[in-house]
Short mmCIF file of C-alpha atoms in Angstrom, two decimals:
data_model
loop_
_atom_site.label_atom_id
_atom_site.label_comp_id
_atom_site.label_asym_id
_atom_site.label_seq_id
_atom_site.Cartn_x
_atom_site.Cartn_y
_atom_site.Cartn_z
CA MET A 110 -5.65 41.56 -27.90
CA PRO A 111 -5.35 45.20 -26.71
CA VAL A 112 -1.90 46.74 -27.06
CA GLN A 113 -1.22 47.09 -23.34
CA GLN A 114 -2.33 43.51 -22.62
CA ARG A 115 -0.13 42.19 -25.43
CA ARG A 116 2.87 44.14 -24.11
CA ILE A 117 2.39 42.61 -20.66
CA GLN A 118 1.94 39.13 -22.13
CA ILE A 119 5.29 39.52 -23.98
CA LEU A 120 7.02 40.86 -20.82
CA GLU A 121 5.71 37.98 -18.67
CA THR A 122 6.65 35.38 -21.25
CA ALA A 123 10.15 36.81 -21.74
CA THR A 124 10.60 36.90 -17.94
CA VAL A 125 9.95 33.13 -17.62
CA LEU A 126 12.10 32.17 -20.64
CA ILE A 127 15.08 34.35 -19.65
CA ALA A 128 14.93 33.09 -16.07
CA GLU A 129 15.25 29.55 -17.43
CA ARG A 130 17.97 29.98 -20.07
CA GLY A 131 19.51 33.42 -19.59
CA PHE A 132 19.49 36.18 -22.18
CA TRP A 133 21.77 34.38 -24.66
CA GLY A 134 19.73 31.25 -24.57
CA VAL A 135 16.42 32.85 -25.64
CA THR A 136 15.47 34.04 -29.14
CA LEU A 137 12.73 36.56 -30.08
CA ARG A 138 11.25 33.63 -31.98
CA ASP A 139 10.88 31.58 -28.75
CA VAL A 140 9.08 34.50 -27.14
CA ALA A 141 6.83 34.99 -30.16
CA ILE A 142 5.85 31.30 -30.37
CA MET A 143 4.92 31.18 -26.67
CA CYS A 144 2.74 34.31 -27.14
CA GLY A 145 1.11 32.85 -30.24
CA ILE A 146 2.36 35.70 -32.46
CA THR A 147 5.08 36.26 -35.03
CA GLU A 148 8.60 37.59 -34.39
CA ALA A 149 7.57 40.74 -36.27
CA GLY A 150 4.70 41.01 -33.76
CA VAL A 151 7.13 41.05 -30.85
CA LEU A 152 9.35 43.59 -32.64
CA HIS A 153 6.28 45.85 -33.14
CA HIS A 154 6.13 46.26 -29.32
CA PHE A 155 9.84 46.04 -28.44
CA SER A 156 12.21 47.11 -31.24
CA SER A 157 15.08 44.70 -30.32
CA LYS A 158 15.84 41.78 -28.04
CA ALA A 159 18.04 44.06 -25.88
CA LYS A 160 15.22 46.63 -25.53
CA LEU A 161 12.86 43.78 -24.50
CA LEU A 162 15.26 42.69 -21.83
CA ILE A 163 15.57 46.18 -20.34
CA ALA A 164 11.76 46.55 -20.43
CA VAL A 165 11.40 43.30 -18.56
CA LEU A 166 13.76 44.50 -15.83
CA GLU A 167 12.15 47.94 -15.51
CA TYR A 168 8.67 46.40 -15.40
CA ARG A 169 9.76 44.10 -12.57
CA ASP A 170 11.61 46.81 -10.64
CA GLU A 171 8.63 49.09 -10.44
CA ALA A 172 6.37 46.22 -9.29
CA ASP A 173 8.98 45.47 -6.58
CA PHE A 174 9.18 49.04 -5.36
CA VAL A 175 5.37 49.25 -5.03
CA ALA A 176 5.28 45.92 -3.15
CA LEU A 177 8.20 46.94 -0.91
CA ALA A 178 6.49 50.19 0.11
CA ARG A 179 3.26 48.29 0.89
CA LEU A 180 5.20 45.77 3.07
CA LEU A 181 6.89 48.63 4.94
CA GLY A 182 3.63 50.58 5.35
CA ILE A 183 5.08 53.65 3.56
CA GLU A 184 4.33 55.47 0.33
CA ARG A 185 6.13 54.46 -2.90
CA GLY A 186 7.88 57.89 -2.95
CA ASP A 187 9.23 57.41 0.60
CA ILE A 188 11.69 54.84 -0.71
CA GLU A 189 13.66 57.70 -2.31
CA ARG A 190 13.98 59.69 0.98
CA THR A 191 17.14 60.33 3.00
CA PRO A 192 17.18 59.02 5.66
CA LEU A 193 14.67 56.23 4.99
CA PRO A 194 11.68 56.31 7.31
CA VAL A 195 12.35 52.67 8.33
CA SER A 196 15.16 50.83 10.11
CA LEU A 197 17.84 48.82 8.29
CA ARG A 198 16.40 45.64 9.71
CA GLU A 199 12.84 46.46 8.58
CA LEU A 200 14.11 47.37 5.09
CA CYS A 201 16.03 44.10 4.77
CA THR A 202 13.22 41.96 6.12
CA ALA A 203 10.77 43.54 3.64
CA LEU A 204 13.14 42.97 0.72
CA ILE A 205 13.67 39.32 1.65
CA THR A 206 9.98 38.77 2.36
CA ARG A 207 9.13 40.20 -1.09
CA ASN A 208 11.66 37.94 -2.75
CA ALA A 209 10.53 34.82 -0.81
CA GLY A 210 7.24 35.07 -2.57
CA GLN A 211 8.62 35.21 -6.14
CA PRO A 212 11.41 32.59 -6.65
CA GLU A 213 11.12 32.76 -10.47
CA ILE A 214 11.88 36.46 -10.48
CA VAL A 215 14.77 36.07 -8.11
CA ARG A 216 16.12 33.40 -10.37
CA LEU A 217 15.79 35.72 -13.34
CA TYR A 218 17.84 38.35 -11.58
CA SER A 219 20.40 35.82 -10.34
CA VAL A 220 21.07 34.52 -13.84
CA LEU A 221 21.17 37.98 -15.47
CA ASN A 222 23.24 39.49 -12.70
CA ALA A 223 25.92 36.90 -13.34
CA GLU A 224 25.65 37.00 -17.15
CA ALA A 225 25.73 40.78 -17.24
CA LEU A 226 29.16 40.90 -15.57
CA GLU A 227 30.37 40.58 -19.17
CA PRO A 228 30.73 44.21 -20.45
CA SER A 229 29.16 43.42 -23.84
CA HIS A 230 25.95 42.05 -22.24
CA PRO A 231 22.95 44.38 -23.02
CA ALA A 232 22.04 44.58 -19.28
CA HIS A 233 25.62 45.35 -18.15
CA ALA A 234 24.92 49.11 -17.51
CA TYR A 235 21.57 48.33 -16.00
CA PHE A 236 23.12 45.99 -13.38
CA GLN A 237 25.86 48.49 -12.63
CA ASP A 238 23.19 51.14 -11.89
CA ARG A 239 21.11 48.69 -9.88
CA GLU A 240 24.16 47.88 -7.73
CA THR A 241 24.69 51.60 -7.00
CA MET A 242 20.97 52.04 -6.28
CA ALA A 243 20.83 49.06 -3.91
CA LEU A 244 23.95 50.18 -1.96
CA SER A 245 22.55 53.70 -1.64
CA LEU A 246 19.22 52.30 -0.40
CA PHE A 247 20.95 50.37 2.46
CA ARG A 248 23.18 53.28 3.38
CA ARG A 249 20.19 55.61 3.72
CA ALA A 250 18.94 53.18 6.42
CA MET A 251 22.21 53.15 8.47
CA PRO A 252 24.41 55.64 10.30
CA GLU A 253 27.11 57.26 8.12
CA ASN A 254 30.54 56.00 9.30
CA ASP A 255 33.64 54.26 8.00
CA GLU A 256 31.99 50.90 8.09
CA ALA A 257 28.81 51.93 6.12
CA ILE A 258 30.34 51.17 2.70
CA HIS A 259 31.49 47.73 3.81
CA MET A 260 28.25 46.90 5.63
CA SER A 261 26.03 47.91 2.67
CA ARG A 262 28.13 45.82 0.28
CA GLN A 263 28.11 42.90 2.64
CA ILE A 264 24.32 43.06 3.12
CA LEU A 265 23.83 42.94 -0.65
CA ALA A 266 26.30 40.07 -0.88
CA ALA A 267 24.59 38.18 1.95
CA MET A 268 21.16 38.57 0.32
CA ASP A 269 22.28 37.48 -3.18
CA GLY A 270 24.24 34.56 -1.78
CA LEU A 271 21.52 33.33 0.51
CA GLN A 272 18.93 33.59 -2.25
CA LEU A 273 21.08 31.30 -4.42
CA ARG A 274 21.17 28.66 -1.63
CA TRP A 275 17.38 28.96 -1.25
CA LEU A 276 16.76 28.72 -4.99
CA ARG A 277 18.99 25.64 -5.21
CA THR A 278 17.60 23.79 -2.19
CA PRO A 279 14.26 25.33 -1.22
CA ASP A 280 13.41 22.37 1.02
CA ASP A 281 16.55 23.00 3.14
CA VAL A 282 16.53 26.79 3.29
CA ASP A 283 13.63 28.74 4.74
CA LEU A 284 14.58 32.15 3.27
CA VAL A 285 13.08 34.64 5.78
CA PRO A 286 14.19 32.95 9.08
CA GLU A 287 17.60 32.09 7.56
CA TRP A 288 17.98 35.81 6.65
CA GLU A 289 17.05 36.87 10.20
CA ASN A 290 19.64 34.44 11.60
CA PHE A 291 22.31 35.92 9.26
CA PHE A 292 21.26 39.52 10.02
CA GLU A 293 21.54 38.97 13.76
CA ARG A 294 24.93 37.30 13.34
CA ALA A 295 26.46 40.00 11.16
CA PHE A 296 24.57 43.29 10.96
CA LEU A 297 22.78 43.92 14.26
CA MET B 236 48.96 18.46 -31.61
CA PRO B 237 49.28 15.63 -29.04
CA VAL B 238 45.95 14.28 -27.67
CA GLN B 239 46.44 15.54 -24.09
CA GLN B 240 47.51 19.00 -25.25
CA ARG B 241 44.48 19.25 -27.58
CA ARG B 242 42.18 18.20 -24.73
CA ILE B 243 43.55 20.94 -22.51
CA GLN B 244 43.29 23.50 -25.32
CA ILE B 245 39.59 22.64 -25.79
CA LEU B 246 38.89 22.74 -22.00
CA GLU B 247 40.67 26.19 -21.62
CA THR B 248 38.83 27.62 -24.69
CA ALA B 249 35.47 26.35 -23.49
CA THR B 250 36.14 27.85 -20.02
CA VAL B 251 36.66 31.30 -21.48
CA LEU B 252 33.63 31.14 -23.86
CA ILE B 253 31.22 29.76 -21.23
CA ALA B 254 32.39 32.38 -18.69
CA GLU B 255 31.41 35.09 -21.19
CA ARG B 256 28.09 33.74 -22.48
CA GLY B 257 26.92 30.93 -20.24
CA PHE B 258 26.38 27.35 -21.37
CA TRP B 259 23.35 28.14 -23.53
CA GLY B 260 25.17 30.92 -25.39
CA VAL B 261 28.08 28.78 -26.59
CA THR B 262 28.02 26.19 -29.41
CA LEU B 263 30.49 23.41 -30.01
CA ARG B 264 31.16 25.16 -33.30
CA ASP B 265 32.32 28.31 -31.47
CA VAL B 266 34.71 26.17 -29.39
CA ALA B 267 35.96 24.30 -32.52
CA ILE B 268 36.62 27.57 -34.51
CA MET B 269 38.61 29.12 -31.62
CA CYS B 270 40.70 25.92 -31.39
CA GLY B 271 41.27 25.88 -35.17
CA ILE B 272 39.62 22.42 -35.55
CA THR B 273 36.26 21.09 -36.72
CA GLU B 274 33.22 20.39 -34.56
CA ALA B 275 33.86 16.67 -35.25
CA GLY B 276 37.36 17.25 -33.83
CA VAL B 277 35.88 18.57 -30.56
CA LEU B 278 33.41 15.64 -30.41
CA HIS B 279 36.31 13.23 -30.84
CA HIS B 280 37.62 14.40 -27.40
CA PHE B 281 34.31 15.19 -25.67
CA SER B 282 31.29 13.23 -26.92
CA SER B 283 28.68 15.99 -26.27
CA LYS B 284 28.46 19.60 -25.24
CA ALA B 285 27.14 18.57 -21.81
CA LYS B 286 30.13 16.20 -21.31
CA LEU B 287 32.53 19.03 -22.28
CA LEU B 288 30.94 21.30 -19.66
CA ILE B 289 31.33 18.70 -16.89
CA ALA B 290 34.90 18.01 -17.99
CA VAL B 291 35.62 21.81 -17.79
CA LEU B 292 34.26 21.98 -14.25
CA GLU B 293 36.11 18.87 -13.01
CA TYR B 294 39.32 20.02 -14.58
CA ARG B 295 39.03 23.37 -12.78
CA ASP B 296 38.02 21.82 -9.43
CA GLU B 297 41.07 19.59 -9.23
CA ALA B 298 43.36 22.57 -10.08
CA ASP B 299 41.63 24.52 -7.27
CA PHE B 300 42.06 21.75 -4.67
CA VAL B 301 45.77 21.49 -5.48
CA ALA B 302 46.18 25.26 -5.21
CA LEU B 303 44.16 25.43 -2.02
CA ALA B 304 46.28 22.72 -0.31
CA ARG B 305 49.43 24.57 -1.35
CA LEU B 306 48.15 27.90 0.11
CA LEU B 307 47.25 26.15 3.35
CA GLY B 308 50.61 24.35 3.55
CA ILE B 309 48.88 20.91 3.66
CA GLU B 310 48.75 17.89 1.37
CA ARG B 311 46.00 17.61 -1.32
CA GLY B 312 44.55 14.64 0.58
CA ASP B 313 44.30 16.55 3.85
CA ILE B 314 41.37 18.53 2.41
CA GLU B 315 39.23 15.37 2.77
CA ARG B 316 40.08 14.95 6.50
CA THR B 317 37.70 15.37 9.46
CA PRO B 318 38.33 17.59 11.27
CA LEU B 319 40.30 19.74 8.82
CA PRO B 320 43.90 20.37 9.92
CA VAL B 321 43.35 24.15 9.55
CA SER B 322 41.06 26.75 11.19
CA LEU B 323 37.84 28.02 9.63
CA ARG B 324 39.42 31.40 9.09
CA GLU B 325 42.55 29.97 7.42
CA LEU B 326 40.33 27.84 5.14
CA CYS B 327 38.19 30.81 4.10
CA THR B 328 41.14 33.14 3.60
CA ALA B 329 42.83 30.54 1.39
CA LEU B 330 39.71 30.01 -0.73
CA ILE B 331 39.22 33.76 -1.21
CA THR B 332 42.92 34.33 -1.93
CA ARG B 333 42.87 31.60 -4.61
CA ASN B 334 39.75 33.13 -6.16
CA ALA B 335 41.13 36.68 -6.08
CA GLY B 336 43.84 35.55 -8.51
CA GLN B 337 41.41 34.03 -11.07
CA PRO B 338 38.48 36.40 -11.81
CA GLU B 339 37.62 34.68 -15.13
CA ILE B 340 37.14 31.32 -13.37
CA VAL B 341 35.08 32.85 -10.60
CA ARG B 342 32.93 34.46 -13.28
CA LEU B 343 32.49 31.10 -15.00
CA TYR B 344 31.25 29.58 -11.81
CA SER B 345 28.99 32.54 -11.00
CA VAL B 346 27.21 32.35 -14.39
CA LEU B 347 26.90 28.55 -14.37
CA ASN B 348 25.87 28.40 -10.70
CA ALA B 349 22.95 30.69 -11.54
CA GLU B 350 22.10 29.05 -14.87
CA ALA B 351 22.21 25.59 -13.38
CA LEU B 352 19.43 26.34 -10.89
CA GLU B 353 17.23 25.20 -13.73
CA PRO B 354 16.71 21.43 -13.24
CA SER B 355 17.14 20.68 -17.00
CA HIS B 356 20.58 22.39 -17.08
CA PRO B 357 23.34 19.77 -17.70
CA ALA B 358 25.33 21.01 -14.69
CA HIS B 359 22.39 21.04 -12.32
CA ALA B 360 23.45 17.80 -10.50
CA TYR B 361 27.06 18.92 -10.49
CA PHE B 362 26.24 22.16 -8.68
CA GLN B 363 23.97 20.38 -6.20
CA ASP B 364 26.89 18.12 -5.35
CA ARG B 365 29.30 21.07 -5.24
CA GLU B 366 27.00 22.83 -2.73
CA THR B 367 26.92 19.80 -0.45
CA MET B 368 30.72 19.42 -0.76
CA ALA B 369 31.36 23.06 0.09
CA LEU B 370 29.02 23.05 3.08
CA SER B 371 30.73 19.91 4.36
CA LEU B 372 34.20 21.44 3.89
CA PHE B 373 33.24 24.43 6.08
CA ARG B 374 31.56 22.27 8.71
CA ARG B 375 34.66 20.12 9.07
CA ALA B 376 36.49 23.34 10.09
CA MET B 377 33.99 24.43 12.80
CA PRO B 378 32.62 23.04 16.07
CA GLU B 379 29.52 20.88 15.62
CA ASN B 380 26.55 22.67 17.16
CA ASP B 381 23.04 23.93 16.25
CA GLU B 382 24.46 27.01 14.49
CA ALA B 383 26.91 25.03 12.28
CA ILE B 384 24.44 24.47 9.41
CA HIS B 385 23.44 28.10 9.28
CA MET B 386 26.95 29.38 9.61
CA SER B 387 28.28 27.13 6.84
CA ARG B 388 25.49 28.20 4.52
CA GLN B 389 26.01 31.85 5.34
CA ILE B 390 29.71 31.65 4.71
CA LEU B 391 29.12 30.16 1.26
CA ALA B 392 26.47 32.87 0.66
CA ALA B 393 28.84 35.65 1.78
CA MET B 394 31.63 34.40 -0.47
CA ASP B 395 29.44 34.02 -3.57
CA GLY B 396 27.76 37.39 -2.99
CA LEU B 397 31.01 39.27 -2.28
CA GLN B 398 32.70 37.77 -5.33
CA LEU B 399 29.82 39.09 -7.49
CA ARG B 400 30.40 42.63 -6.15
CA TRP B 401 34.15 42.27 -6.79
CA LEU B 402 33.63 40.95 -10.36
CA ARG B 403 31.24 43.80 -11.11
CA THR B 404 33.33 46.67 -9.65
CA PRO B 405 36.89 45.39 -9.20
CA ASP B 406 38.18 48.94 -8.69
CA ASP B 407 35.87 49.45 -5.69
CA VAL B 408 36.21 46.02 -4.01
CA ASP B 409 39.48 44.64 -2.83
CA LEU B 410 38.34 41.04 -2.41
CA VAL B 411 40.70 39.66 0.26
CA PRO B 412 40.50 42.60 2.79
CA GLU B 413 36.75 42.94 2.11
CA TRP B 414 36.38 39.27 2.94
CA GLU B 415 38.41 39.62 6.17
CA ASN B 416 36.16 42.58 7.17
CA PHE B 417 33.07 40.44 6.56
CA PHE B 418 34.49 37.46 8.33
CA GLU B 419 35.30 39.50 11.47
CA ARG B 420 31.84 41.05 11.42
CA ALA B 421 29.91 37.81 11.09
CA PHE B 422 31.86 34.60 11.66
CA LEU B 423 34.60 35.22 14.25
#
């Protein structure tokens, strides 16, 4: 298998396993067996289990940014602009719509986000940075005032929390309309 | 050590370890070593790792109900009443105030709540039941109308999500006032 294809196979396999059992519940051996290679084969591409985890997250993040820009009808680079060229509501709806289509990925982030609260977790710093990045993204889509810090934090909280309900009982919770209902109640 | 005291020591030890590493990251051997006993000693009190986990959760839940009733100035049994003898706001503030005093326990529930989305997780059914119980608790403190199901779900989402922000950056998020700000924005 070509190098790039093998790398992606390992990343996709690790994504599924870590979503199911968390970082601590997966060994490099588990990943290797599911890829049909040896543990040394995995280590050839990713030099440690922690490095594999960070590679999984970065691989997913970039895919999400590209999909988000497409949903918003903007360029990938526009997501870094201040102010954002879309409204807060458009931004939120696009994020939730993207997530509604990939429950396994949202589950991966939900498990790791909780696990990585522990300072010794290898993704601890990554999730701290991701929190800062997400809050900044929301704030660049809203007016700057005393409530902005609270509102950005509460939007992130509302999304995380609602996604947990949806992942637990997907038959009861229709994620996108439930989000719109929440947004209109709290953030309009 | 008397039997009841040993049981509580094992439950408290397992609580801390599972909060740090999730269910999959902890072995009965880890729990035994920290208690200064053998794995057989742990199994004498709790016949499997899954049973120990459920015992940890039930032990914590009962402590929470007792503390919640005390904060609300009602009897433990009043929490089961319909309608609840307190307002929605009082109920929410008491829940958040209780949680603000026990970050390690909230972290345990955050990690397990995410891990247990996986149907094969031993606490999967427990967390399904807990979700139903929590939604019912909120609904018994609000008027019955078309919005009640959405509002109860969104309150639970807001609490879970805000607690994650607080656990990640406790210096930035003052949980009780942040909750009051969110409640006034969304649920008043």
